[in-house]
Amino acid sequence: MPTASKAPSSRATADDNTRILDAALLQFQRVGVKKTTIEDVAREAGVDRVTVYRRVGSRDNLVTAVFSREVALVLAELALIPERHGNIGDLITEMFMTVLNRWRAHPVAERMLMVEPERVVMKLTVDGADIFTMAVAATTHAMERAVERELLAPASDLTARAEIACRIVHSLILLPHATLELETDSQLREFARTYLLPIVTGLPA
């Protein structure tokens, strides 16, 4: 009997969390983080403000939770990519393009980078170790899957290669415009094959 009563409670908590994060994402998109209040999020989610504090925490906690969830969704998408390709070049290219295109198309990420860049930088640098570690782990897993499928030679430094590649992508997110032209899909493909692929394979381009 205790087990039966616990399951609905767990589902209710998960449902509350989902509604709260959905509401926070919507509010961030509407008015930005600075103008979003816990009351706004609670009202949009259909819960009271105490529930928001109890389930997630402060506004900064909400930002972190929303960022983490959105990153996790992209990483889940990346996990499916290795099965779609028969060579490592296509695999790495699609992973790279997926990350940058999802970031560029995300309404909140784009708004925050334009309106509140200092908050984005903090969340992806000083406060972003957990998110970055998630990205490295996902990339390492994709490379390990490529090894299993004999698309990539086994190596003892796969995690190091994954981290270096992630650091490059990370810098492109934080500073999207400099001298490199990376606006079109063809430019992204060329960049991935020229610069990221040699890092992943350990071979010259």
N, C-alpha and C. Protein backbone atom coordinates (compact mmCIF):
# COMPACT_ATOMS: atom_id res chain seq x y z
N MET A 1 0.81 -1.22 0.00
CA MET A 1 0.00 0.00 0.00
C MET A 1 0.85 1.28 0.00
N PRO A 2 1.94 1.36 0.79
CA PRO A 2 2.75 2.56 0.76
C PRO A 2 3.30 2.84 -0.63
N THR A 3 3.65 1.75 -1.35
CA THR A 3 4.19 1.94 -2.70
C THR A 3 3.16 2.55 -3.63
N ALA A 4 1.91 2.09 -3.51
CA ALA A 4 0.85 2.61 -4.36
C ALA A 4 0.60 4.09 -4.12
N SER A 5 0.70 4.52 -2.85
CA SER A 5 0.44 5.92 -2.54
C SER A 5 1.61 6.81 -2.91
N LYS A 6 2.81 6.19 -2.98
CA LYS A 6 4.00 6.98 -3.27
C LYS A 6 4.09 7.35 -4.75
N ALA A 7 3.65 6.43 -5.64
CA ALA A 7 3.76 6.66 -7.07
C ALA A 7 3.01 7.91 -7.53
N PRO A 8 1.73 8.08 -7.16
CA PRO A 8 1.04 9.30 -7.57
C PRO A 8 1.72 10.56 -7.07
N SER A 9 2.27 10.49 -5.83
CA SER A 9 2.97 11.65 -5.29
C SER A 9 4.19 11.99 -6.13
N SER A 10 4.94 10.96 -6.56
CA SER A 10 6.11 11.18 -7.39
C SER A 10 5.72 11.77 -8.74
N ARG A 11 4.62 11.26 -9.31
CA ARG A 11 4.15 11.80 -10.59
C ARG A 11 3.71 13.25 -10.44
N ALA A 12 3.05 13.55 -9.33
CA ALA A 12 2.59 14.92 -9.09
C ALA A 12 3.77 15.87 -8.99
N THR A 13 4.83 15.43 -8.31
CA THR A 13 6.04 16.25 -8.19
C THR A 13 6.66 16.50 -9.55
N ALA A 14 6.75 15.42 -10.35
CA ALA A 14 7.33 15.55 -11.70
C ALA A 14 6.48 16.48 -12.56
N ASP A 15 5.16 16.35 -12.44
CA ASP A 15 4.26 17.22 -13.21
C ASP A 15 4.43 18.68 -12.79
N ASP A 16 4.53 18.92 -11.49
CA ASP A 16 4.75 20.29 -10.99
C ASP A 16 6.05 20.85 -11.56
N ASN A 17 7.11 20.04 -11.50
CA ASN A 17 8.41 20.50 -11.99
C ASN A 17 8.34 20.85 -13.47
N THR A 18 7.68 20.00 -14.24
CA THR A 18 7.56 20.25 -15.68
C THR A 18 6.80 21.54 -15.94
N ARG A 19 5.67 21.72 -15.26
CA ARG A 19 4.88 22.94 -15.47
C ARG A 19 5.66 24.18 -15.05
N ILE A 20 6.39 24.07 -13.96
CA ILE A 20 7.17 25.22 -13.48
C ILE A 20 8.27 25.60 -14.47
N LEU A 21 8.99 24.61 -14.98
CA LEU A 21 10.06 24.90 -15.92
C LEU A 21 9.50 25.39 -17.26
N ASP A 22 8.38 24.82 -17.68
CA ASP A 22 7.73 25.31 -18.91
C ASP A 22 7.31 26.77 -18.74
N ALA A 23 6.75 27.08 -17.57
CA ALA A 23 6.30 28.44 -17.29
C ALA A 23 7.48 29.41 -17.24
N ALA A 24 8.57 28.98 -16.60
CA ALA A 24 9.76 29.83 -16.51
C ALA A 24 10.32 30.10 -17.90
N LEU A 25 10.39 29.06 -18.73
CA LEU A 25 10.89 29.22 -20.09
C LEU A 25 10.04 30.22 -20.86
N LEU A 26 8.74 30.12 -20.71
CA LEU A 26 7.83 31.04 -21.40
C LEU A 26 8.01 32.47 -20.92
N GLN A 27 8.14 32.64 -19.61
CA GLN A 27 8.34 33.98 -19.06
C GLN A 27 9.67 34.58 -19.48
N PHE A 28 10.72 33.75 -19.49
CA PHE A 28 12.02 34.25 -19.94
C PHE A 28 11.94 34.72 -21.38
N GLN A 29 11.17 33.99 -22.19
CA GLN A 29 11.02 34.36 -23.58
C GLN A 29 10.21 35.65 -23.72
N ARG A 30 9.19 35.81 -22.90
CA ARG A 30 8.32 36.98 -22.99
C ARG A 30 9.01 38.26 -22.53
N VAL A 31 9.61 38.21 -21.33
CA VAL A 31 10.09 39.46 -20.72
C VAL A 31 11.56 39.43 -20.32
N GLY A 32 12.22 38.30 -20.49
CA GLY A 32 13.61 38.18 -20.05
C GLY A 32 13.69 37.74 -18.60
N VAL A 33 14.88 37.37 -18.19
CA VAL A 33 15.07 36.86 -16.83
C VAL A 33 14.91 37.96 -15.79
N LYS A 34 15.50 39.11 -16.05
CA LYS A 34 15.49 40.18 -15.06
C LYS A 34 14.08 40.59 -14.64
N LYS A 35 13.16 40.57 -15.59
CA LYS A 35 11.80 41.01 -15.30
C LYS A 35 10.88 39.87 -14.88
N THR A 36 11.38 38.66 -14.89
CA THR A 36 10.57 37.51 -14.47
C THR A 36 10.62 37.38 -12.95
N THR A 37 9.47 37.19 -12.34
CA THR A 37 9.40 36.98 -10.89
C THR A 37 8.89 35.56 -10.61
N ILE A 38 9.12 35.13 -9.39
CA ILE A 38 8.61 33.82 -8.96
C ILE A 38 7.08 33.81 -9.05
N GLU A 39 6.47 34.93 -8.73
CA GLU A 39 5.01 35.03 -8.81
C GLU A 39 4.53 34.83 -10.25
N ASP A 40 5.25 35.42 -11.21
CA ASP A 40 4.89 35.25 -12.63
C ASP A 40 4.92 33.77 -13.01
N VAL A 41 5.98 33.12 -12.61
CA VAL A 41 6.16 31.71 -12.96
C VAL A 41 5.09 30.85 -12.30
N ALA A 42 4.83 31.12 -11.02
CA ALA A 42 3.81 30.35 -10.29
C ALA A 42 2.44 30.52 -10.95
N ARG A 43 2.11 31.75 -11.31
CA ARG A 43 0.80 32.02 -11.93
C ARG A 43 0.69 31.28 -13.27
N GLU A 44 1.74 31.34 -14.07
CA GLU A 44 1.73 30.68 -15.38
C GLU A 44 1.66 29.15 -15.23
N ALA A 45 2.31 28.64 -14.19
CA ALA A 45 2.35 27.18 -13.98
C ALA A 45 1.10 26.66 -13.28
N GLY A 46 0.30 27.56 -12.70
CA GLY A 46 -0.90 27.14 -11.99
C GLY A 46 -0.62 26.56 -10.63
N VAL A 47 0.47 27.04 -9.99
CA VAL A 47 0.81 26.61 -8.63
C VAL A 47 1.05 27.85 -7.79
N ASP A 48 1.22 27.68 -6.49
CA ASP A 48 1.53 28.83 -5.65
C ASP A 48 3.05 29.03 -5.59
N ARG A 49 3.45 30.22 -5.17
CA ARG A 49 4.88 30.55 -5.18
C ARG A 49 5.68 29.67 -4.24
N VAL A 50 5.06 29.20 -3.16
CA VAL A 50 5.75 28.31 -2.23
C VAL A 50 6.15 27.02 -2.94
N THR A 51 5.28 26.53 -3.81
CA THR A 51 5.58 25.31 -4.57
C THR A 51 6.79 25.52 -5.47
N VAL A 52 6.87 26.69 -6.09
CA VAL A 52 8.02 26.99 -6.95
C VAL A 52 9.31 26.98 -6.12
N TYR A 53 9.28 27.65 -4.97
CA TYR A 53 10.47 27.67 -4.12
C TYR A 53 10.82 26.26 -3.65
N ARG A 54 9.81 25.49 -3.30
CA ARG A 54 10.07 24.15 -2.76
C ARG A 54 10.58 23.19 -3.84
N ARG A 55 9.99 23.29 -5.04
CA ARG A 55 10.37 22.35 -6.11
C ARG A 55 11.68 22.73 -6.79
N VAL A 56 11.88 24.04 -7.01
CA VAL A 56 13.04 24.47 -7.80
C VAL A 56 13.96 25.41 -7.01
N GLY A 57 13.36 26.44 -6.40
CA GLY A 57 14.18 27.39 -5.64
C GLY A 57 13.98 28.81 -6.11
N SER A 58 15.04 29.59 -6.06
CA SER A 58 14.99 31.01 -6.41
C SER A 58 14.96 31.20 -7.92
N ARG A 59 14.93 32.45 -8.34
CA ARG A 59 14.95 32.74 -9.78
C ARG A 59 16.24 32.24 -10.42
N ASP A 60 17.36 32.41 -9.73
CA ASP A 60 18.62 31.89 -10.27
C ASP A 60 18.58 30.38 -10.41
N ASN A 61 17.96 29.71 -9.43
CA ASN A 61 17.80 28.26 -9.53
C ASN A 61 16.93 27.90 -10.73
N LEU A 62 15.91 28.71 -10.99
CA LEU A 62 15.05 28.48 -12.16
C LEU A 62 15.84 28.59 -13.45
N VAL A 63 16.68 29.61 -13.54
CA VAL A 63 17.49 29.79 -14.75
C VAL A 63 18.38 28.57 -14.97
N THR A 64 19.03 28.13 -13.89
CA THR A 64 19.91 26.96 -14.00
C THR A 64 19.13 25.71 -14.40
N ALA A 65 17.96 25.52 -13.79
CA ALA A 65 17.15 24.34 -14.09
C ALA A 65 16.67 24.36 -15.53
N VAL A 66 16.25 25.52 -16.01
CA VAL A 66 15.78 25.63 -17.39
C VAL A 66 16.93 25.38 -18.36
N PHE A 67 18.08 25.99 -18.11
CA PHE A 67 19.25 25.77 -18.94
C PHE A 67 19.60 24.29 -18.99
N SER A 68 19.64 23.66 -17.82
CA SER A 68 20.02 22.25 -17.75
C SER A 68 19.05 21.37 -18.52
N ARG A 69 17.76 21.67 -18.39
CA ARG A 69 16.77 20.85 -19.10
C ARG A 69 16.90 21.02 -20.61
N GLU A 70 17.07 22.27 -21.07
CA GLU A 70 17.18 22.50 -22.50
C GLU A 70 18.43 21.85 -23.08
N VAL A 71 19.53 21.91 -22.32
CA VAL A 71 20.76 21.25 -22.76
C VAL A 71 20.56 19.74 -22.81
N ALA A 72 19.89 19.20 -21.79
CA ALA A 72 19.64 17.76 -21.75
C ALA A 72 18.82 17.30 -22.95
N LEU A 73 17.87 18.12 -23.40
CA LEU A 73 17.07 17.77 -24.57
C LEU A 73 17.93 17.68 -25.83
N VAL A 74 18.85 18.63 -25.97
CA VAL A 74 19.75 18.59 -27.13
C VAL A 74 20.68 17.38 -27.04
N LEU A 75 21.20 17.10 -25.84
CA LEU A 75 22.10 15.97 -25.68
C LEU A 75 21.39 14.65 -25.97
N ALA A 76 20.13 14.57 -25.61
CA ALA A 76 19.34 13.37 -25.93
C ALA A 76 19.21 13.20 -27.44
N GLU A 77 19.08 14.33 -28.13
CA GLU A 77 19.01 14.28 -29.59
C GLU A 77 20.36 13.83 -30.17
N LEU A 78 21.44 14.32 -29.58
CA LEU A 78 22.77 13.94 -30.05
C LEU A 78 23.03 12.44 -29.88
N ALA A 79 22.46 11.86 -28.84
CA ALA A 79 22.68 10.44 -28.55
C ALA A 79 22.15 9.54 -29.66
N LEU A 80 21.21 10.05 -30.46
CA LEU A 80 20.61 9.26 -31.54
C LEU A 80 21.40 9.35 -32.84
N ILE A 81 22.30 10.33 -32.93
CA ILE A 81 22.99 10.60 -34.19
C ILE A 81 23.93 9.48 -34.62
N PRO A 82 24.73 8.88 -33.73
CA PRO A 82 25.68 7.85 -34.18
C PRO A 82 25.05 6.71 -34.96
N GLU A 83 23.81 6.39 -34.66
CA GLU A 83 23.16 5.26 -35.35
C GLU A 83 22.75 5.62 -36.78
N ARG A 84 22.79 6.90 -37.12
CA ARG A 84 22.30 7.31 -38.44
C ARG A 84 23.40 7.39 -39.49
N HIS A 85 24.65 7.22 -39.09
CA HIS A 85 25.75 7.45 -40.02
C HIS A 85 26.71 6.28 -40.12
N GLY A 86 27.26 6.13 -41.31
CA GLY A 86 28.21 5.04 -41.56
C GLY A 86 29.64 5.50 -41.62
N ASN A 87 29.89 6.81 -41.38
CA ASN A 87 31.28 7.27 -41.29
C ASN A 87 31.38 8.39 -40.26
N ILE A 88 32.55 8.53 -39.69
CA ILE A 88 32.76 9.43 -38.56
C ILE A 88 32.65 10.89 -38.98
N GLY A 89 32.99 11.19 -40.23
CA GLY A 89 32.91 12.58 -40.69
C GLY A 89 31.48 13.10 -40.68
N ASP A 90 30.56 12.30 -41.20
CA ASP A 90 29.16 12.71 -41.21
C ASP A 90 28.60 12.80 -39.80
N LEU A 91 29.04 11.87 -38.94
CA LEU A 91 28.56 11.85 -37.55
C LEU A 91 28.95 13.14 -36.82
N ILE A 92 30.23 13.47 -36.88
CA ILE A 92 30.72 14.67 -36.17
C ILE A 92 30.11 15.92 -36.76
N THR A 93 29.97 15.96 -38.07
CA THR A 93 29.38 17.13 -38.72
C THR A 93 27.95 17.35 -38.26
N GLU A 94 27.14 16.28 -38.22
CA GLU A 94 25.75 16.45 -37.80
C GLU A 94 25.67 16.85 -36.32
N MET A 95 26.51 16.28 -35.48
CA MET A 95 26.49 16.66 -34.07
C MET A 95 26.80 18.14 -33.90
N PHE A 96 27.83 18.61 -34.59
CA PHE A 96 28.23 20.01 -34.51
C PHE A 96 27.11 20.92 -35.00
N MET A 97 26.55 20.60 -36.15
CA MET A 97 25.49 21.43 -36.72
C MET A 97 24.24 21.41 -35.84
N THR A 98 23.93 20.27 -35.25
CA THR A 98 22.76 20.17 -34.38
C THR A 98 22.89 21.10 -33.19
N VAL A 99 24.05 21.08 -32.54
CA VAL A 99 24.26 21.93 -31.36
C VAL A 99 24.13 23.40 -31.72
N LEU A 100 24.86 23.84 -32.74
CA LEU A 100 24.84 25.27 -33.07
C LEU A 100 23.47 25.71 -33.60
N ASN A 101 22.86 24.89 -34.43
CA ASN A 101 21.56 25.29 -34.97
C ASN A 101 20.46 25.30 -33.91
N ARG A 102 20.50 24.34 -32.97
CA ARG A 102 19.51 24.35 -31.89
C ARG A 102 19.71 25.58 -31.01
N TRP A 103 20.95 25.92 -30.72
CA TRP A 103 21.23 27.11 -29.91
C TRP A 103 20.73 28.37 -30.62
N ARG A 104 21.07 28.49 -31.89
CA ARG A 104 20.71 29.69 -32.64
C ARG A 104 19.19 29.83 -32.81
N ALA A 105 18.49 28.70 -32.86
CA ALA A 105 17.04 28.74 -33.06
C ALA A 105 16.26 28.83 -31.77
N HIS A 106 16.95 28.69 -30.64
CA HIS A 106 16.25 28.70 -29.36
C HIS A 106 15.85 30.13 -29.00
N PRO A 107 14.57 30.41 -28.84
CA PRO A 107 14.13 31.80 -28.63
C PRO A 107 14.66 32.42 -27.36
N VAL A 108 14.75 31.66 -26.29
CA VAL A 108 15.24 32.23 -25.03
C VAL A 108 16.74 32.44 -25.07
N ALA A 109 17.48 31.47 -25.61
CA ALA A 109 18.93 31.59 -25.68
C ALA A 109 19.32 32.81 -26.51
N GLU A 110 18.67 32.98 -27.64
CA GLU A 110 18.95 34.11 -28.51
C GLU A 110 18.63 35.44 -27.81
N ARG A 111 17.47 35.48 -27.14
CA ARG A 111 17.07 36.72 -26.46
C ARG A 111 18.04 37.06 -25.33
N MET A 112 18.40 36.05 -24.54
CA MET A 112 19.27 36.30 -23.40
C MET A 112 20.66 36.72 -23.84
N LEU A 113 21.15 36.13 -24.93
CA LEU A 113 22.48 36.50 -25.41
C LEU A 113 22.51 37.94 -25.90
N MET A 114 21.38 38.42 -26.43
CA MET A 114 21.31 39.79 -26.92
C MET A 114 21.03 40.79 -25.80
N VAL A 115 20.11 40.42 -24.89
CA VAL A 115 19.63 41.37 -23.88
C VAL A 115 20.37 41.23 -22.55
N GLU A 116 20.71 40.01 -22.18
CA GLU A 116 21.36 39.77 -20.89
C GLU A 116 22.59 38.87 -21.07
N PRO A 117 23.56 39.33 -21.87
CA PRO A 117 24.71 38.47 -22.18
C PRO A 117 25.51 38.08 -20.94
N GLU A 118 25.55 38.97 -19.94
CA GLU A 118 26.32 38.65 -18.74
C GLU A 118 25.75 37.45 -18.00
N ARG A 119 24.44 37.29 -18.04
CA ARG A 119 23.81 36.14 -17.38
C ARG A 119 24.13 34.84 -18.13
N VAL A 120 24.09 34.91 -19.46
CA VAL A 120 24.41 33.73 -20.26
C VAL A 120 25.86 33.31 -20.03
N VAL A 121 26.76 34.29 -20.04
CA VAL A 121 28.18 33.99 -19.83
C VAL A 121 28.39 33.32 -18.47
N MET A 122 27.73 33.86 -17.45
CA MET A 122 27.87 33.26 -16.11
C MET A 122 27.36 31.82 -16.10
N LYS A 123 26.19 31.59 -16.71
CA LYS A 123 25.58 30.25 -16.68
C LYS A 123 26.38 29.24 -17.49
N LEU A 124 27.11 29.72 -18.50
CA LEU A 124 27.87 28.80 -19.35
C LEU A 124 29.36 28.75 -19.01
N THR A 125 29.79 29.57 -18.05
CA THR A 125 31.21 29.56 -17.67
C THR A 125 31.35 29.29 -16.18
N VAL A 126 31.31 30.35 -15.38
CA VAL A 126 31.53 30.22 -13.94
C VAL A 126 30.54 29.25 -13.30
N ASP A 127 29.26 29.36 -13.69
CA ASP A 127 28.23 28.49 -13.11
C ASP A 127 27.88 27.31 -14.02
N GLY A 128 28.67 27.11 -15.07
CA GLY A 128 28.27 26.13 -16.08
C GLY A 128 29.04 24.83 -16.10
N ALA A 129 29.78 24.54 -15.03
CA ALA A 129 30.60 23.32 -15.04
C ALA A 129 29.77 22.06 -15.22
N ASP A 130 28.63 21.98 -14.54
CA ASP A 130 27.80 20.78 -14.65
C ASP A 130 27.26 20.60 -16.06
N ILE A 131 26.81 21.70 -16.66
CA ILE A 131 26.28 21.63 -18.02
C ILE A 131 27.38 21.22 -19.00
N PHE A 132 28.56 21.81 -18.84
CA PHE A 132 29.66 21.47 -19.74
C PHE A 132 30.08 20.02 -19.57
N THR A 133 30.10 19.54 -18.33
CA THR A 133 30.44 18.14 -18.08
C THR A 133 29.43 17.21 -18.75
N MET A 134 28.15 17.58 -18.72
CA MET A 134 27.13 16.81 -19.42
C MET A 134 27.44 16.73 -20.92
N ALA A 135 27.86 17.85 -21.50
CA ALA A 135 28.15 17.89 -22.93
C ALA A 135 29.35 17.01 -23.27
N VAL A 136 30.38 17.07 -22.45
CA VAL A 136 31.56 16.24 -22.68
C VAL A 136 31.21 14.75 -22.57
N ALA A 137 30.41 14.42 -21.57
CA ALA A 137 30.01 13.01 -21.38
C ALA A 137 29.21 12.51 -22.57
N ALA A 138 28.29 13.34 -23.08
CA ALA A 138 27.48 12.95 -24.24
C ALA A 138 28.34 12.77 -25.48
N THR A 139 29.30 13.67 -25.67
CA THR A 139 30.19 13.57 -26.83
C THR A 139 31.08 12.34 -26.72
N THR A 140 31.59 12.09 -25.52
CA THR A 140 32.40 10.89 -25.30
C THR A 140 31.61 9.63 -25.60
N HIS A 141 30.36 9.60 -25.14
CA HIS A 141 29.51 8.43 -25.38
C HIS A 141 29.30 8.22 -26.88
N ALA A 142 29.08 9.30 -27.63
CA ALA A 142 28.89 9.19 -29.08
C ALA A 142 30.16 8.65 -29.74
N MET A 143 31.32 9.09 -29.26
CA MET A 143 32.58 8.60 -29.81
C MET A 143 32.81 7.13 -29.46
N GLU A 144 32.44 6.74 -28.25
CA GLU A 144 32.56 5.33 -27.86
C GLU A 144 31.64 4.46 -28.71
N ARG A 145 30.47 4.97 -29.00
CA ARG A 145 29.54 4.23 -29.87
C ARG A 145 30.12 4.11 -31.27
N ALA A 146 30.81 5.17 -31.73
CA ALA A 146 31.46 5.12 -33.04
C ALA A 146 32.58 4.08 -33.05
N VAL A 147 33.29 3.94 -31.95
CA VAL A 147 34.33 2.91 -31.84
C VAL A 147 33.69 1.52 -31.93
N GLU A 148 32.59 1.33 -31.21
CA GLU A 148 31.90 0.04 -31.23
C GLU A 148 31.45 -0.33 -32.64
N ARG A 149 31.07 0.68 -33.41
CA ARG A 149 30.59 0.44 -34.77
C ARG A 149 31.73 0.47 -35.79
N GLU A 150 32.98 0.58 -35.28
CA GLU A 150 34.19 0.58 -36.11
C GLU A 150 34.24 1.77 -37.07
N LEU A 151 33.66 2.88 -36.65
CA LEU A 151 33.75 4.12 -37.40
C LEU A 151 34.93 4.96 -36.93
N LEU A 152 35.43 4.65 -35.75
CA LEU A 152 36.51 5.40 -35.12
C LEU A 152 37.45 4.40 -34.46
N ALA A 153 38.75 4.64 -34.60
CA ALA A 153 39.73 3.74 -34.01
C ALA A 153 39.72 3.87 -32.49
N PRO A 154 39.88 2.75 -31.76
CA PRO A 154 39.94 2.83 -30.29
C PRO A 154 41.11 3.72 -29.85
N ALA A 155 40.90 4.44 -28.76
CA ALA A 155 41.95 5.31 -28.23
C ALA A 155 41.73 5.50 -26.74
N SER A 156 42.81 5.73 -26.02
CA SER A 156 42.72 5.91 -24.57
C SER A 156 42.35 7.34 -24.17
N ASP A 157 42.36 8.26 -25.14
CA ASP A 157 42.12 9.67 -24.82
C ASP A 157 40.84 10.21 -25.44
N LEU A 158 39.83 9.36 -25.59
CA LEU A 158 38.58 9.80 -26.20
C LEU A 158 37.94 10.95 -25.43
N THR A 159 37.96 10.86 -24.10
CA THR A 159 37.34 11.92 -23.29
C THR A 159 38.07 13.24 -23.48
N ALA A 160 39.40 13.20 -23.57
CA ALA A 160 40.16 14.43 -23.78
C ALA A 160 39.82 15.03 -25.14
N ARG A 161 39.73 14.19 -26.17
CA ARG A 161 39.36 14.69 -27.50
C ARG A 161 37.95 15.29 -27.47
N ALA A 162 37.04 14.61 -26.78
CA ALA A 162 35.67 15.11 -26.67
C ALA A 162 35.65 16.47 -25.98
N GLU A 163 36.42 16.61 -24.92
CA GLU A 163 36.41 17.88 -24.20
C GLU A 163 36.98 19.01 -25.05
N ILE A 164 38.05 18.74 -25.79
CA ILE A 164 38.64 19.78 -26.65
C ILE A 164 37.61 20.22 -27.70
N ALA A 165 36.94 19.25 -28.32
CA ALA A 165 35.91 19.60 -29.31
C ALA A 165 34.79 20.41 -28.68
N CYS A 166 34.36 20.00 -27.48
CA CYS A 166 33.29 20.73 -26.78
C CYS A 166 33.71 22.14 -26.43
N ARG A 167 34.98 22.32 -26.06
CA ARG A 167 35.47 23.66 -25.72
C ARG A 167 35.43 24.58 -26.95
N ILE A 168 35.72 24.03 -28.11
CA ILE A 168 35.65 24.84 -29.33
C ILE A 168 34.20 25.25 -29.61
N VAL A 169 33.30 24.29 -29.53
CA VAL A 169 31.88 24.60 -29.76
C VAL A 169 31.38 25.59 -28.71
N HIS A 170 31.80 25.40 -27.47
CA HIS A 170 31.43 26.29 -26.37
C HIS A 170 31.84 27.72 -26.68
N SER A 171 33.04 27.91 -27.20
CA SER A 171 33.53 29.26 -27.51
C SER A 171 32.74 29.88 -28.65
N LEU A 172 32.31 29.05 -29.61
CA LEU A 172 31.52 29.56 -30.73
C LEU A 172 30.13 30.01 -30.27
N ILE A 173 29.61 29.36 -29.23
CA ILE A 173 28.33 29.77 -28.66
C ILE A 173 28.47 31.11 -27.93
N LEU A 174 29.53 31.23 -27.14
CA LEU A 174 29.73 32.44 -26.35
C LEU A 174 30.14 33.63 -27.20
N LEU A 175 30.91 33.38 -28.25
CA LEU A 175 31.36 34.46 -29.13
C LEU A 175 31.08 34.05 -30.58
N PRO A 176 29.84 34.20 -31.01
CA PRO A 176 29.43 33.65 -32.31
C PRO A 176 30.00 34.37 -33.52
N HIS A 177 30.39 35.63 -33.37
CA HIS A 177 30.83 36.40 -34.53
C HIS A 177 32.24 36.94 -34.33
N ALA A 178 33.14 36.53 -35.23
CA ALA A 178 34.51 37.06 -35.25
C ALA A 178 34.95 37.09 -36.71
N THR A 179 36.03 36.40 -37.04
CA THR A 179 36.48 36.40 -38.43
C THR A 179 35.98 35.18 -39.21
N LEU A 180 35.68 34.10 -38.52
CA LEU A 180 35.17 32.90 -39.20
C LEU A 180 33.74 33.14 -39.69
N GLU A 181 33.47 32.69 -40.88
CA GLU A 181 32.11 32.76 -41.43
C GLU A 181 31.42 31.41 -41.20
N LEU A 182 30.49 31.41 -40.27
CA LEU A 182 29.79 30.18 -39.90
C LEU A 182 28.28 30.41 -39.87
N GLU A 183 27.78 31.00 -40.93
CA GLU A 183 26.36 31.34 -40.99
C GLU A 183 25.53 30.28 -41.70
N THR A 184 26.10 29.66 -42.72
CA THR A 184 25.33 28.70 -43.52
C THR A 184 25.67 27.27 -43.13
N ASP A 185 24.80 26.35 -43.52
CA ASP A 185 25.05 24.94 -43.24
C ASP A 185 26.33 24.46 -43.92
N SER A 186 26.58 24.94 -45.13
CA SER A 186 27.80 24.50 -45.83
C SER A 186 29.05 24.99 -45.11
N GLN A 187 29.00 26.19 -44.55
CA GLN A 187 30.14 26.70 -43.79
C GLN A 187 30.34 25.91 -42.51
N LEU A 188 29.24 25.53 -41.86
CA LEU A 188 29.34 24.72 -40.65
C LEU A 188 29.92 23.35 -40.96
N ARG A 189 29.48 22.75 -42.07
CA ARG A 189 30.00 21.43 -42.45
C ARG A 189 31.50 21.49 -42.72
N GLU A 190 31.92 22.52 -43.45
CA GLU A 190 33.33 22.66 -43.77
C GLU A 190 34.16 22.84 -42.50
N PHE A 191 33.66 23.66 -41.58
CA PHE A 191 34.38 23.87 -40.32
C PHE A 191 34.51 22.57 -39.55
N ALA A 192 33.42 21.82 -39.44
CA ALA A 192 33.44 20.57 -38.68
C ALA A 192 34.43 19.59 -39.26
N ARG A 193 34.44 19.46 -40.57
CA ARG A 193 35.33 18.48 -41.21
C ARG A 193 36.79 18.94 -41.18
N THR A 194 37.01 20.24 -41.26
CA THR A 194 38.37 20.76 -41.29
C THR A 194 39.02 20.82 -39.92
N TYR A 195 38.25 21.21 -38.91
CA TYR A 195 38.84 21.47 -37.60
C TYR A 195 38.43 20.51 -36.49
N LEU A 196 37.18 20.07 -36.47
CA LEU A 196 36.74 19.18 -35.40
C LEU A 196 37.06 17.71 -35.68
N LEU A 197 36.89 17.31 -36.92
CA LEU A 197 37.12 15.91 -37.27
C LEU A 197 38.55 15.45 -36.94
N PRO A 198 39.58 16.23 -37.27
CA PRO A 198 40.94 15.79 -36.91
C PRO A 198 41.14 15.64 -35.39
N ILE A 199 40.46 16.47 -34.62
CA ILE A 199 40.56 16.35 -33.16
C ILE A 199 39.95 15.05 -32.69
N VAL A 200 38.78 14.72 -33.23
CA VAL A 200 38.07 13.51 -32.82
C VAL A 200 38.81 12.25 -33.26
N THR A 201 39.33 12.26 -34.47
CA THR A 201 39.98 11.06 -35.00
C THR A 201 41.45 10.96 -34.60
N GLY A 202 42.06 12.08 -34.25
CA GLY A 202 43.48 12.08 -33.97
C GLY A 202 44.32 12.02 -35.23
N LEU A 203 43.68 12.29 -36.38
CA LEU A 203 44.35 12.24 -37.67
C LEU A 203 44.29 13.61 -38.33
N PRO A 204 45.25 13.92 -39.22
CA PRO A 204 45.19 15.20 -39.93
C PRO A 204 44.00 15.23 -40.87
N ALA A 205 43.53 16.44 -41.16
CA ALA A 205 42.36 16.60 -42.05
C ALA A 205 42.69 16.12 -43.46
